[in-house]
Amino acid sequence: MRLIVACSQCNRQFDASGYEVGSRFRCYCGEVVTVSQPAAHEAAVVRCSGCGAPRSDGPNCSHCGSSFAAYERDLTSICPRCVTRVSDKARFCHSCAQPLAAEGAAGELDDRICPACGGDQRMHSRRLGADLSLLECSGCAGLWLSSETFQHVIRRAEEMVADVEPNADSERPAAAMDQPVRYRPCPECKALMNRSQYGKFSRVIIDTCKQHGVWLDEGELSNILEWVRGGGLDQSRKAVHEARVQELRTQQLGVSLARNNEWRESGSSGAGRGRRGSLLLNLLF
Ligand SMILES: [Zn+2]
Ligand SMILES: [Zn+2]
Ligand SMILES: [Zn+2]
Ligand SMILES: [Zn+2]
Ligand SMILES: [Zn+2]
């Protein structure tokens, strides 16, 4: 049987046949969709399941020629709009004419275990556009991305950097940062992952296995992408640069002070002004 689930935000439909009732996955629009098994009902065939046209007299649709009887047999799918039992083959609901077009499977069950839920909670693989895929836990809605996929997603977000003032001081709920630290096993190698704040200032703590990838709890990916689109990475790079410059200045200061002391100990004068002058320069620039 085909389990079609629609996103409540954008109405995209997914084939969630491999999912248990109550499990969750993320729609392309970002909304988390919960798989439910609605109490389906039977409804009279008032629409053609092949083209959605109103039912005409006779055994076949006068628009597309489909046999009405053919679609009345295997009523094992459910219309996500009006919860009528419909045929697996139906392209339209025979009651409300809702097009039944799942954009693809919600995901296939993978062998890897969710690092947050543990136990035997396996993850589902999901396609991300044409070329990427990730794993998603249907229990906690967390995401596992390979290092390459994560970099790719970040790069895409950076290309879309919006013309908005970077807002590093925004009051992002830092709930994850307050929670007790729990190290999680990498789903590939089982080694405990590193926890770190992404981009130093994003306020999102991510779990990373250097070898294999990144684990993101529910909502963390969208928080990171929002931060990146707001120019967060640029700001972070600048801050790292500033810190490096500061460090070099401090080192130079150390060298200058040492020289200064040498000069004092040697007791010579004359060149002193120049030295002091360059110390000041070092401090200023
Ligand atoms: Zn959606
Ligand atoms: Zn028809
Ligand atoms: Zn319907
Ligand atoms: Zn989980
Ligand atoms: Zn690993």
PDB file of C-alpha atoms and ligand atoms in Angstrom:
ATOM      1  CA  MET A   1       0.000   0.000   0.000  1.00  0.00           C
ATOM      2  CA  ARG A   2       1.049   3.533  -0.719  1.00  0.00           C
ATOM      3  CA  LEU A   3       1.131   6.015   2.174  1.00  0.00           C
ATOM      4  CA  ILE A   4       0.984   9.532   0.804  1.00  0.00           C
ATOM      5  CA  VAL A   5       1.671  12.327   3.263  1.00  0.00           C
ATOM      6  CA  ALA A   6       1.280  16.013   2.485  1.00  0.00           C
ATOM      7  CA  CYS A   7       3.248  18.882   4.009  1.00  0.00           C
ATOM      8  CA  SER A   8       0.966  21.183   5.976  1.00  0.00           C
ATOM      9  CA  GLN A   9       2.981  24.221   4.918  1.00  0.00           C
ATOM     10  CA  CYS A  10       3.437  23.804   1.172  1.00  0.00           C
ATOM     11  CA  ASN A  11       1.194  20.820   0.332  1.00  0.00           C
ATOM     12  CA  ARG A  12       4.001  18.892  -1.338  1.00  0.00           C
ATOM     13  CA  GLN A  13       3.233  15.201  -1.210  1.00  0.00           C
ATOM     14  CA  PHE A  14       5.620  12.411  -0.299  1.00  0.00           C
ATOM     15  CA  ASP A  15       5.405   8.676  -0.497  1.00  0.00           C
ATOM     16  CA  ALA A  16       6.037   7.690   3.118  1.00  0.00           C
ATOM     17  CA  SER A  17       5.272   4.024   2.641  1.00  0.00           C
ATOM     18  CA  GLY A  18       8.482   2.886   4.347  1.00  0.00           C
ATOM     19  CA  TYR A  19       7.782   4.962   7.470  1.00  0.00           C
ATOM     20  CA  GLU A  20       6.127   3.967  10.687  1.00  0.00           C
ATOM     21  CA  VAL A  21       3.149   5.992  11.832  1.00  0.00           C
ATOM     22  CA  GLY A  22       4.349   8.758  14.151  1.00  0.00           C
ATOM     23  CA  SER A  23       7.761   9.077  12.539  1.00  0.00           C
ATOM     24  CA  ARG A  24       8.900  12.357  11.078  1.00  0.00           C
ATOM     25  CA  PHE A  25      10.813  13.657   8.099  1.00  0.00           C
ATOM     26  CA  ARG A  26      11.602  17.049   6.684  1.00  0.00           C
ATOM     27  CA  CYS A  27       9.866  18.554   3.686  1.00  0.00           C
ATOM     28  CA  TYR A  28      11.924  20.465   1.101  1.00  0.00           C
ATOM     29  CA  CYS A  29      10.389  23.662   2.520  1.00  0.00           C
ATOM     30  CA  GLY A  30      11.910  22.934   5.931  1.00  0.00           C
ATOM     31  CA  GLU A  31       8.696  21.930   7.689  1.00  0.00           C
ATOM     32  CA  VAL A  32       8.860  18.714   9.686  1.00  0.00           C
ATOM     33  CA  VAL A  33       6.097  16.400   8.510  1.00  0.00           C
ATOM     34  CA  THR A  34       4.710  13.759  10.858  1.00  0.00           C
ATOM     35  CA  VAL A  35       3.584  10.527   9.252  1.00  0.00           C
ATOM     36  CA  SER A  36       0.062   9.763  10.332  1.00  0.00           C
ATOM     37  CA  GLN A  37      -2.318   7.047   9.305  1.00  0.00           C
ATOM     38  CA  PRO A  38      -5.596   8.859   8.929  1.00  0.00           C
ATOM     39  CA  ALA A  39      -8.840   7.012   9.527  1.00  0.00           C
ATOM     40  CA  ALA A  40      -9.666   6.616   5.885  1.00  0.00           C
ATOM     41  CA  HIS A  41     -13.163   6.358   4.560  1.00  0.00           C
ATOM     42  CA  GLU A  42     -14.729   5.228   1.358  1.00  0.00           C
ATOM     43  CA  ALA A  43     -16.252   7.813  -0.902  1.00  0.00           C
ATOM     44  CA  ALA A  44     -18.311   7.562  -4.014  1.00  0.00           C
ATOM     45  CA  VAL A  45     -16.448   7.805  -7.267  1.00  0.00           C
ATOM     46  CA  VAL A  46     -17.436  11.248  -8.447  1.00  0.00           C
ATOM     47  CA  ARG A  47     -14.165  12.022 -10.252  1.00  0.00           C
ATOM     48  CA  CYS A  48     -12.006  10.203 -12.731  1.00  0.00           C
ATOM     49  CA  SER A  49      -8.899   8.838 -11.031  1.00  0.00           C
ATOM     50  CA  GLY A  50      -6.983   9.139 -14.273  1.00  0.00           C
ATOM     51  CA  CYS A  51      -7.583  12.812 -15.085  1.00  0.00           C
ATOM     52  CA  GLY A  52      -9.653  14.289 -12.243  1.00  0.00           C
ATOM     53  CA  ALA A  53     -12.592  15.180 -14.482  1.00  0.00           C
ATOM     54  CA  PRO A  54     -16.126  14.837 -13.077  1.00  0.00           C
ATOM     55  CA  ARG A  55     -17.474  11.339 -13.516  1.00  0.00           C
ATOM     56  CA  SER A  56     -19.470  10.900 -16.671  1.00  0.00           C
ATOM     57  CA  ASP A  57     -22.152   8.289 -17.383  1.00  0.00           C
ATOM     58  CA  GLY A  58     -20.941   4.941 -18.610  1.00  0.00           C
ATOM     59  CA  PRO A  59     -18.021   2.710 -17.547  1.00  0.00           C
ATOM     60  CA  ASN A  60     -15.292   4.928 -18.993  1.00  0.00           C
ATOM     61  CA  CYS A  61     -14.244   8.553 -18.531  1.00  0.00           C
ATOM     62  CA  SER A  62     -15.428  10.669 -21.444  1.00  0.00           C
ATOM     63  CA  HIS A  63     -12.297  12.810 -21.160  1.00  0.00           C
ATOM     64  CA  CYS A  64      -9.438  10.331 -20.985  1.00  0.00           C
ATOM     65  CA  GLY A  65     -11.142   6.980 -21.566  1.00  0.00           C
ATOM     66  CA  SER A  66     -10.006   5.486 -18.236  1.00  0.00           C
ATOM     67  CA  SER A  67     -12.180   2.720 -16.878  1.00  0.00           C
ATOM     68  CA  PHE A  68     -13.858   3.774 -13.658  1.00  0.00           C
ATOM     69  CA  ALA A  69     -14.020   0.144 -12.544  1.00  0.00           C
ATOM     70  CA  ALA A  70     -10.260  -0.319 -12.881  1.00  0.00           C
ATOM     71  CA  TYR A  71      -9.635   2.266 -10.199  1.00  0.00           C
ATOM     72  CA  GLU A  72     -12.280   0.962  -7.835  1.00  0.00           C
ATOM     73  CA  ARG A  73     -10.503  -2.287  -7.059  1.00  0.00           C
ATOM     74  CA  ASP A  74      -7.263  -1.809  -5.159  1.00  0.00           C
ATOM     75  CA  LEU A  75      -8.249   0.996  -2.831  1.00  0.00           C
ATOM     76  CA  THR A  76      -5.138   0.860  -0.679  1.00  0.00           C
ATOM     77  CA  SER A  77      -3.930   4.461  -0.928  1.00  0.00           C
ATOM     78  CA  ILE A  78      -5.427   7.375   0.943  1.00  0.00           C
ATOM     79  CA  CYS A  79      -6.007  10.840  -0.411  1.00  0.00           C
ATOM     80  CA  PRO A  80      -3.999  13.210   1.847  1.00  0.00           C
ATOM     81  CA  ARG A  81      -6.625  15.911   1.401  1.00  0.00           C
ATOM     82  CA  CYS A  82      -9.978  14.238   2.035  1.00  0.00           C
ATOM     83  CA  VAL A  83      -8.709  10.854   3.381  1.00  0.00           C
ATOM     84  CA  THR A  84     -10.768   8.867   0.925  1.00  0.00           C
ATOM     85  CA  ARG A  85      -9.474   5.418   0.062  1.00  0.00           C
ATOM     86  CA  VAL A  86      -8.186   5.593  -3.463  1.00  0.00           C
ATOM     87  CA  SER A  87      -6.479   3.257  -5.882  1.00  0.00           C
ATOM     88  CA  ASP A  88      -2.729   2.802  -5.751  1.00  0.00           C
ATOM     89  CA  LYS A  89      -2.647   3.703  -9.420  1.00  0.00           C
ATOM     90  CA  ALA A  90      -4.861   6.769  -9.118  1.00  0.00           C
ATOM     91  CA  ARG A  91      -3.331  10.024 -10.260  1.00  0.00           C
ATOM     92  CA  PHE A  92      -6.307  11.984  -8.922  1.00  0.00           C
ATOM     93  CA  CYS A  93      -8.554  11.427  -5.929  1.00  0.00           C
ATOM     94  CA  HIS A  94     -11.874  10.092  -7.212  1.00  0.00           C
ATOM     95  CA  SER A  95     -13.720  12.087  -4.547  1.00  0.00           C
ATOM     96  CA  CYS A  96     -12.094  15.530  -4.364  1.00  0.00           C
ATOM     97  CA  ALA A  97      -9.926  15.491  -7.513  1.00  0.00           C
ATOM     98  CA  GLN A  98      -6.750  16.242  -5.522  1.00  0.00           C
ATOM     99  CA  PRO A  99      -3.785  15.383  -7.779  1.00  0.00           C
ATOM    100  CA  LEU A 100      -1.900  12.500  -6.136  1.00  0.00           C
ATOM    101  CA  ALA A 101       1.670  13.180  -7.073  1.00  0.00           C
ATOM    102  CA  ALA A 102       4.218  12.259  -4.455  1.00  0.00           C
ATOM    103  CA  GLU A 103       7.402  14.178  -5.257  1.00  0.00           C
ATOM    104  CA  GLY A 104       9.303  11.065  -4.479  1.00  0.00           C
ATOM    105  CA  ALA A 105       9.821   8.647  -1.686  1.00  0.00           C
ATOM    106  CA  ALA A 106      10.089  10.350   1.686  1.00  0.00           C
ATOM    107  CA  GLY A 107      13.144   8.204   2.198  1.00  0.00           C
ATOM    108  CA  GLU A 108      14.528   4.702   2.276  1.00  0.00           C
ATOM    109  CA  LEU A 109      15.523   2.915   5.448  1.00  0.00           C
ATOM    110  CA  ASP A 110      19.277   2.897   5.928  1.00  0.00           C
ATOM    111  CA  ASP A 111      21.386   0.570   8.087  1.00  0.00           C
ATOM    112  CA  ARG A 112      23.040   3.317  10.063  1.00  0.00           C
ATOM    113  CA  ILE A 113      21.779   4.098  13.571  1.00  0.00           C
ATOM    114  CA  CYS A 114      20.781   7.577  14.747  1.00  0.00           C
ATOM    115  CA  PRO A 115      23.615   8.931  16.952  1.00  0.00           C
ATOM    116  CA  ALA A 116      21.126  10.842  19.131  1.00  0.00           C
ATOM    117  CA  CYS A 117      18.442   8.185  19.659  1.00  0.00           C
ATOM    118  CA  GLY A 118      20.736   5.167  19.617  1.00  0.00           C
ATOM    119  CA  GLY A 119      19.227   1.747  20.196  1.00  0.00           C
ATOM    120  CA  ASP A 120      17.992   0.300  16.940  1.00  0.00           C
ATOM    121  CA  GLN A 121      16.668   3.610  15.585  1.00  0.00           C
ATOM    122  CA  ARG A 122      17.829   3.403  11.970  1.00  0.00           C
ATOM    123  CA  MET A 123      17.893   6.465   9.770  1.00  0.00           C
ATOM    124  CA  HIS A 124      16.269   7.096   6.392  1.00  0.00           C
ATOM    125  CA  SER A 125      18.259   8.265   3.401  1.00  0.00           C
ATOM    126  CA  ARG A 126      16.853  11.269   1.597  1.00  0.00           C
ATOM    127  CA  ARG A 127      17.764  13.005  -1.606  1.00  0.00           C
ATOM    128  CA  LEU A 128      18.677  16.662  -1.395  1.00  0.00           C
ATOM    129  CA  GLY A 129      18.174  18.017  -4.873  1.00  0.00           C
ATOM    130  CA  ALA A 130      19.592  16.037  -7.764  1.00  0.00           C
ATOM    131  CA  ASP A 131      23.110  15.352  -6.588  1.00  0.00           C
ATOM    132  CA  LEU A 132      23.173  15.144  -2.795  1.00  0.00           C
ATOM    133  CA  SER A 133      21.691  12.944  -0.151  1.00  0.00           C
ATOM    134  CA  LEU A 134      21.646  12.821   3.611  1.00  0.00           C
ATOM    135  CA  LEU A 135      20.365  10.609   6.386  1.00  0.00           C
ATOM    136  CA  GLU A 136      17.486  11.661   8.578  1.00  0.00           C
ATOM    137  CA  CYS A 137      16.226  10.155  11.808  1.00  0.00           C
ATOM    138  CA  SER A 138      12.472   9.742  11.799  1.00  0.00           C
ATOM    139  CA  GLY A 139      12.497   9.651  15.596  1.00  0.00           C
ATOM    140  CA  CYS A 140      14.230  12.936  16.440  1.00  0.00           C
ATOM    141  CA  ALA A 141      14.303  14.600  12.992  1.00  0.00           C
ATOM    142  CA  GLY A 142      18.079  15.056  13.261  1.00  0.00           C
ATOM    143  CA  LEU A 143      20.265  14.952  10.155  1.00  0.00           C
ATOM    144  CA  TRP A 144      23.509  13.211   9.255  1.00  0.00           C
ATOM    145  CA  LEU A 145      25.478  14.804   6.402  1.00  0.00           C
ATOM    146  CA  SER A 146      28.764  13.579   4.974  1.00  0.00           C
ATOM    147  CA  SER A 147      31.533  16.174   5.187  1.00  0.00           C
ATOM    148  CA  GLU A 148      31.280  16.785   1.420  1.00  0.00           C
ATOM    149  CA  THR A 149      27.523  17.224   1.494  1.00  0.00           C
ATOM    150  CA  PHE A 150      27.754  19.599   4.449  1.00  0.00           C
ATOM    151  CA  GLN A 151      30.411  21.736   2.708  1.00  0.00           C
ATOM    152  CA  HIS A 152      28.300  21.768  -0.440  1.00  0.00           C
ATOM    153  CA  VAL A 153      25.176  22.886   1.410  1.00  0.00           C
ATOM    154  CA  ILE A 154      27.128  25.649   3.168  1.00  0.00           C
ATOM    155  CA  ARG A 155      28.657  26.822  -0.114  1.00  0.00           C
ATOM    156  CA  ARG A 156      25.225  27.020  -1.690  1.00  0.00           C
ATOM    157  CA  ALA A 157      23.969  29.059   1.242  1.00  0.00           C
ATOM    158  CA  GLU A 158      26.970  31.365   0.997  1.00  0.00           C
ATOM    159  CA  GLU A 159      26.255  31.997  -2.664  1.00  0.00           C
ATOM    160  CA  MET A 160      22.869  33.213  -1.562  1.00  0.00           C
ATOM    161  CA  VAL A 161      24.230  35.598   1.062  1.00  0.00           C
ATOM    162  CA  ALA A 162      21.461  38.121   1.501  1.00  0.00           C
ATOM    163  CA  ASP A 163      21.920  41.870   1.516  1.00  0.00           C
ATOM    164  CA  VAL A 164      21.099  42.063   5.166  1.00  0.00           C
ATOM    165  CA  GLU A 165      23.243  43.326   7.989  1.00  0.00           C
ATOM    166  CA  PRO A 166      24.988  40.403   9.605  1.00  0.00           C
ATOM    167  CA  ASN A 167      23.377  40.027  12.961  1.00  0.00           C
ATOM    168  CA  ALA A 168      25.780  38.151  15.171  1.00  0.00           C
ATOM    169  CA  ASP A 169      24.208  39.552  18.330  1.00  0.00           C
ATOM    170  CA  SER A 170      20.704  38.371  17.528  1.00  0.00           C
ATOM    171  CA  GLU A 171      19.032  36.513  20.330  1.00  0.00           C
ATOM    172  CA  ARG A 172      19.101  33.064  18.800  1.00  0.00           C
ATOM    173  CA  PRO A 173      17.703  30.607  21.303  1.00  0.00           C
ATOM    174  CA  ALA A 174      20.836  28.892  22.500  1.00  0.00           C
ATOM    175  CA  ALA A 175      18.941  25.993  23.995  1.00  0.00           C
ATOM    176  CA  ALA A 176      21.389  23.423  22.668  1.00  0.00           C
ATOM    177  CA  MET A 177      24.248  25.210  24.387  1.00  0.00           C
ATOM    178  CA  ASP A 178      22.575  24.970  27.781  1.00  0.00           C
ATOM    179  CA  GLN A 179      21.885  21.276  27.580  1.00  0.00           C
ATOM    180  CA  PRO A 180      24.199  18.879  29.365  1.00  0.00           C
ATOM    181  CA  VAL A 181      27.059  17.797  27.126  1.00  0.00           C
ATOM    182  CA  ARG A 182      26.523  14.404  25.578  1.00  0.00           C
ATOM    183  CA  TYR A 183      29.044  12.999  23.170  1.00  0.00           C
ATOM    184  CA  ARG A 184      27.501  10.960  20.399  1.00  0.00           C
ATOM    185  CA  PRO A 185      28.933   8.154  18.316  1.00  0.00           C
ATOM    186  CA  CYS A 186      29.602   8.712  14.611  1.00  0.00           C
ATOM    187  CA  PRO A 187      27.088   6.589  12.686  1.00  0.00           C
ATOM    188  CA  GLU A 188      29.906   5.342  10.437  1.00  0.00           C
ATOM    189  CA  CYS A 189      32.826   4.536  12.749  1.00  0.00           C
ATOM    190  CA  LYS A 190      31.160   4.711  16.223  1.00  0.00           C
ATOM    191  CA  ALA A 191      33.949   6.944  17.546  1.00  0.00           C
ATOM    192  CA  LEU A 192      32.599   9.730  19.762  1.00  0.00           C
ATOM    193  CA  MET A 193      32.214  12.924  17.777  1.00  0.00           C
ATOM    194  CA  ASN A 194      33.625  16.348  18.601  1.00  0.00           C
ATOM    195  CA  ARG A 195      31.245  19.043  19.746  1.00  0.00           C
ATOM    196  CA  SER A 196      31.956  22.583  18.616  1.00  0.00           C
ATOM    197  CA  GLN A 197      30.212  25.810  17.827  1.00  0.00           C
ATOM    198  CA  TYR A 198      29.854  26.052  14.069  1.00  0.00           C
ATOM    199  CA  GLY A 199      31.746  29.015  12.599  1.00  0.00           C
ATOM    200  CA  LYS A 200      32.764  30.126  16.122  1.00  0.00           C
ATOM    201  CA  PHE A 201      29.824  32.576  16.396  1.00  0.00           C
ATOM    202  CA  SER A 202      26.772  30.779  15.033  1.00  0.00           C
ATOM    203  CA  ARG A 203      25.574  29.678  18.486  1.00  0.00           C
ATOM    204  CA  VAL A 204      24.853  26.276  17.001  1.00  0.00           C
ATOM    205  CA  ILE A 205      26.708  23.363  18.536  1.00  0.00           C
ATOM    206  CA  ILE A 206      27.356  20.607  16.019  1.00  0.00           C
ATOM    207  CA  ASP A 207      28.750  17.095  16.381  1.00  0.00           C
ATOM    208  CA  THR A 208      31.527  16.320  13.935  1.00  0.00           C
ATOM    209  CA  CYS A 209      33.466  13.217  12.978  1.00  0.00           C
ATOM    210  CA  LYS A 210      36.481  14.577  11.091  1.00  0.00           C
ATOM    211  CA  GLN A 211      36.531  11.490   8.901  1.00  0.00           C
ATOM    212  CA  HIS A 212      32.873  11.067   8.114  1.00  0.00           C
ATOM    213  CA  GLY A 213      30.559  13.975   8.595  1.00  0.00           C
ATOM    214  CA  VAL A 214      28.338  16.159  10.693  1.00  0.00           C
ATOM    215  CA  TRP A 215      25.330  15.454  12.915  1.00  0.00           C
ATOM    216  CA  LEU A 216      22.720  18.207  13.224  1.00  0.00           C
ATOM    217  CA  ASP A 217      19.824  18.097  15.675  1.00  0.00           C
ATOM    218  CA  GLU A 218      16.389  19.216  14.597  1.00  0.00           C
ATOM    219  CA  GLY A 219      16.424  22.851  13.494  1.00  0.00           C
ATOM    220  CA  GLU A 220      20.207  23.218  13.575  1.00  0.00           C
ATOM    221  CA  LEU A 221      20.694  23.062   9.818  1.00  0.00           C
ATOM    222  CA  SER A 222      18.197  25.859   9.207  1.00  0.00           C
ATOM    223  CA  ASN A 223      19.780  27.929  12.001  1.00  0.00           C
ATOM    224  CA  ILE A 224      23.222  27.461  10.442  1.00  0.00           C
ATOM    225  CA  LEU A 225      22.015  28.263   6.938  1.00  0.00           C
ATOM    226  CA  GLU A 226      20.210  31.355   8.170  1.00  0.00           C
ATOM    227  CA  TRP A 227      23.387  32.476   9.898  1.00  0.00           C
ATOM    228  CA  VAL A 228      25.489  31.800   6.776  1.00  0.00           C
ATOM    229  CA  ARG A 229      23.037  33.641   4.523  1.00  0.00           C
ATOM    230  CA  GLY A 230      23.208  36.586   6.924  1.00  0.00           C
ATOM    231  CA  GLY A 231      26.955  36.795   6.256  1.00  0.00           C
ATOM    232  CA  GLY A 232      27.988  35.023   9.453  1.00  0.00           C
ATOM    233  CA  LEU A 233      30.925  33.160   7.890  1.00  0.00           C
ATOM    234  CA  ASP A 234      32.429  36.368   6.510  1.00  0.00           C
ATOM    235  CA  GLN A 235      32.178  37.939   9.922  1.00  0.00           C
ATOM    236  CA  SER A 236      33.702  34.885  11.504  1.00  0.00           C
ATOM    237  CA  ARG A 237      36.635  34.927   9.043  1.00  0.00           C
ATOM    238  CA  LYS A 238      37.204  38.613   9.795  1.00  0.00           C
ATOM    239  CA  ALA A 239      37.188  37.905  13.509  1.00  0.00           C
ATOM    240  CA  VAL A 240      39.709  35.088  13.058  1.00  0.00           C
ATOM    241  CA  HIS A 241      41.871  37.434  10.998  1.00  0.00           C
ATOM    242  CA  GLU A 242      41.606  40.161  13.662  1.00  0.00           C
ATOM    243  CA  ALA A 243      42.602  37.695  16.349  1.00  0.00           C
ATOM    244  CA  ARG A 244      45.642  36.643  14.293  1.00  0.00           C
ATOM    245  CA  VAL A 245      46.675  40.266  13.737  1.00  0.00           C
ATOM    246  CA  GLN A 246      46.285  40.921  17.446  1.00  0.00           C
ATOM    247  CA  GLU A 247      48.429  37.906  18.223  1.00  0.00           C
ATOM    248  CA  LEU A 248      51.182  39.096  15.849  1.00  0.00           C
ATOM    249  CA  ARG A 249      51.067  42.562  17.417  1.00  0.00           C
ATOM    250  CA  THR A 250      51.460  41.076  20.862  1.00  0.00           C
ATOM    251  CA  GLN A 251      54.424  39.016  19.672  1.00  0.00           C
ATOM    252  CA  GLN A 252      56.031  42.097  18.108  1.00  0.00           C
ATOM    253  CA  LEU A 253      55.448  44.023  21.282  1.00  0.00           C
ATOM    254  CA  GLY A 254      57.230  41.285  23.194  1.00  0.00           C
ATOM    255  CA  VAL A 255      60.189  41.449  20.805  1.00  0.00           C
ATOM    256  CA  SER A 256      60.268  45.254  20.996  1.00  0.00           C
ATOM    257  CA  LEU A 257      60.183  45.267  24.772  1.00  0.00           C
ATOM    258  CA  ALA A 258      62.994  42.738  24.851  1.00  0.00           C
ATOM    259  CA  ARG A 259      65.025  44.927  22.498  1.00  0.00           C
ATOM    260  CA  ASN A 260      64.204  47.947  24.576  1.00  0.00           C
ATOM    261  CA  ASN A 261      65.506  46.218  27.689  1.00  0.00           C
ATOM    262  CA  GLU A 262      68.698  45.206  25.866  1.00  0.00           C
ATOM    263  CA  TRP A 263      69.182  48.786  24.905  1.00  0.00           C
ATOM    264  CA  ARG A 264      68.664  49.998  28.446  1.00  0.00           C
ATOM    265  CA  GLU A 265      71.049  47.438  29.813  1.00  0.00           C
ATOM    266  CA  SER A 266      73.717  48.421  27.301  1.00  0.00           C
ATOM    267  CA  GLY A 267      73.244  51.970  28.601  1.00  0.00           C
ATOM    268  CA  SER A 268      73.801  53.648  25.257  1.00  0.00           C
ATOM    269  CA  SER A 269      71.749  56.661  24.249  1.00  0.00           C
ATOM    270  CA  GLY A 270      71.091  58.337  20.953  1.00  0.00           C
ATOM    271  CA  ALA A 271      69.386  55.479  19.132  1.00  0.00           C
ATOM    272  CA  GLY A 272      66.911  55.281  22.012  1.00  0.00           C
ATOM    273  CA  ARG A 273      64.429  57.711  20.568  1.00  0.00           C
ATOM    274  CA  GLY A 274      64.250  55.844  17.324  1.00  0.00           C
ATOM    275  CA  ARG A 275      63.709  52.541  19.122  1.00  0.00           C
ATOM    276  CA  ARG A 276      60.999  54.001  21.254  1.00  0.00           C
ATOM    277  CA  GLY A 277      59.445  55.511  18.181  1.00  0.00           C
ATOM    278  CA  SER A 278      59.328  52.145  16.449  1.00  0.00           C
ATOM    279  CA  LEU A 279      57.846  50.554  19.559  1.00  0.00           C
ATOM    280  CA  LEU A 280      55.047  53.097  19.375  1.00  0.00           C
ATOM    281  CA  LEU A 281      54.624  52.350  15.694  1.00  0.00           C
ATOM    282  CA  ASN A 282      54.405  48.673  16.450  1.00  0.00           C
ATOM    283  CA  LEU A 283      51.707  49.367  18.975  1.00  0.00           C
ATOM    284  CA  LEU A 284      49.702  51.512  16.619  1.00  0.00           C
ATOM    285  CA  PHE A 285      49.927  49.455  13.438  1.00  0.00           C
TER     286      PHE A 285
HETATM  287 ZN    ZN B   1       6.596  21.704   2.732  1.00  0.00          ZN
HETATM  288 ZN    ZN B   2     -10.534  10.747 -17.069  1.00  0.00          ZN
HETATM  289 ZN    ZN B   3      -9.478  13.451  -1.926  1.00  0.00          ZN
HETATM  290 ZN    ZN B   4      17.128  10.141  16.274  1.00  0.00          ZN
HETATM  291 ZN    ZN B   5      33.276   8.572  11.903  1.00  0.00          ZN
END
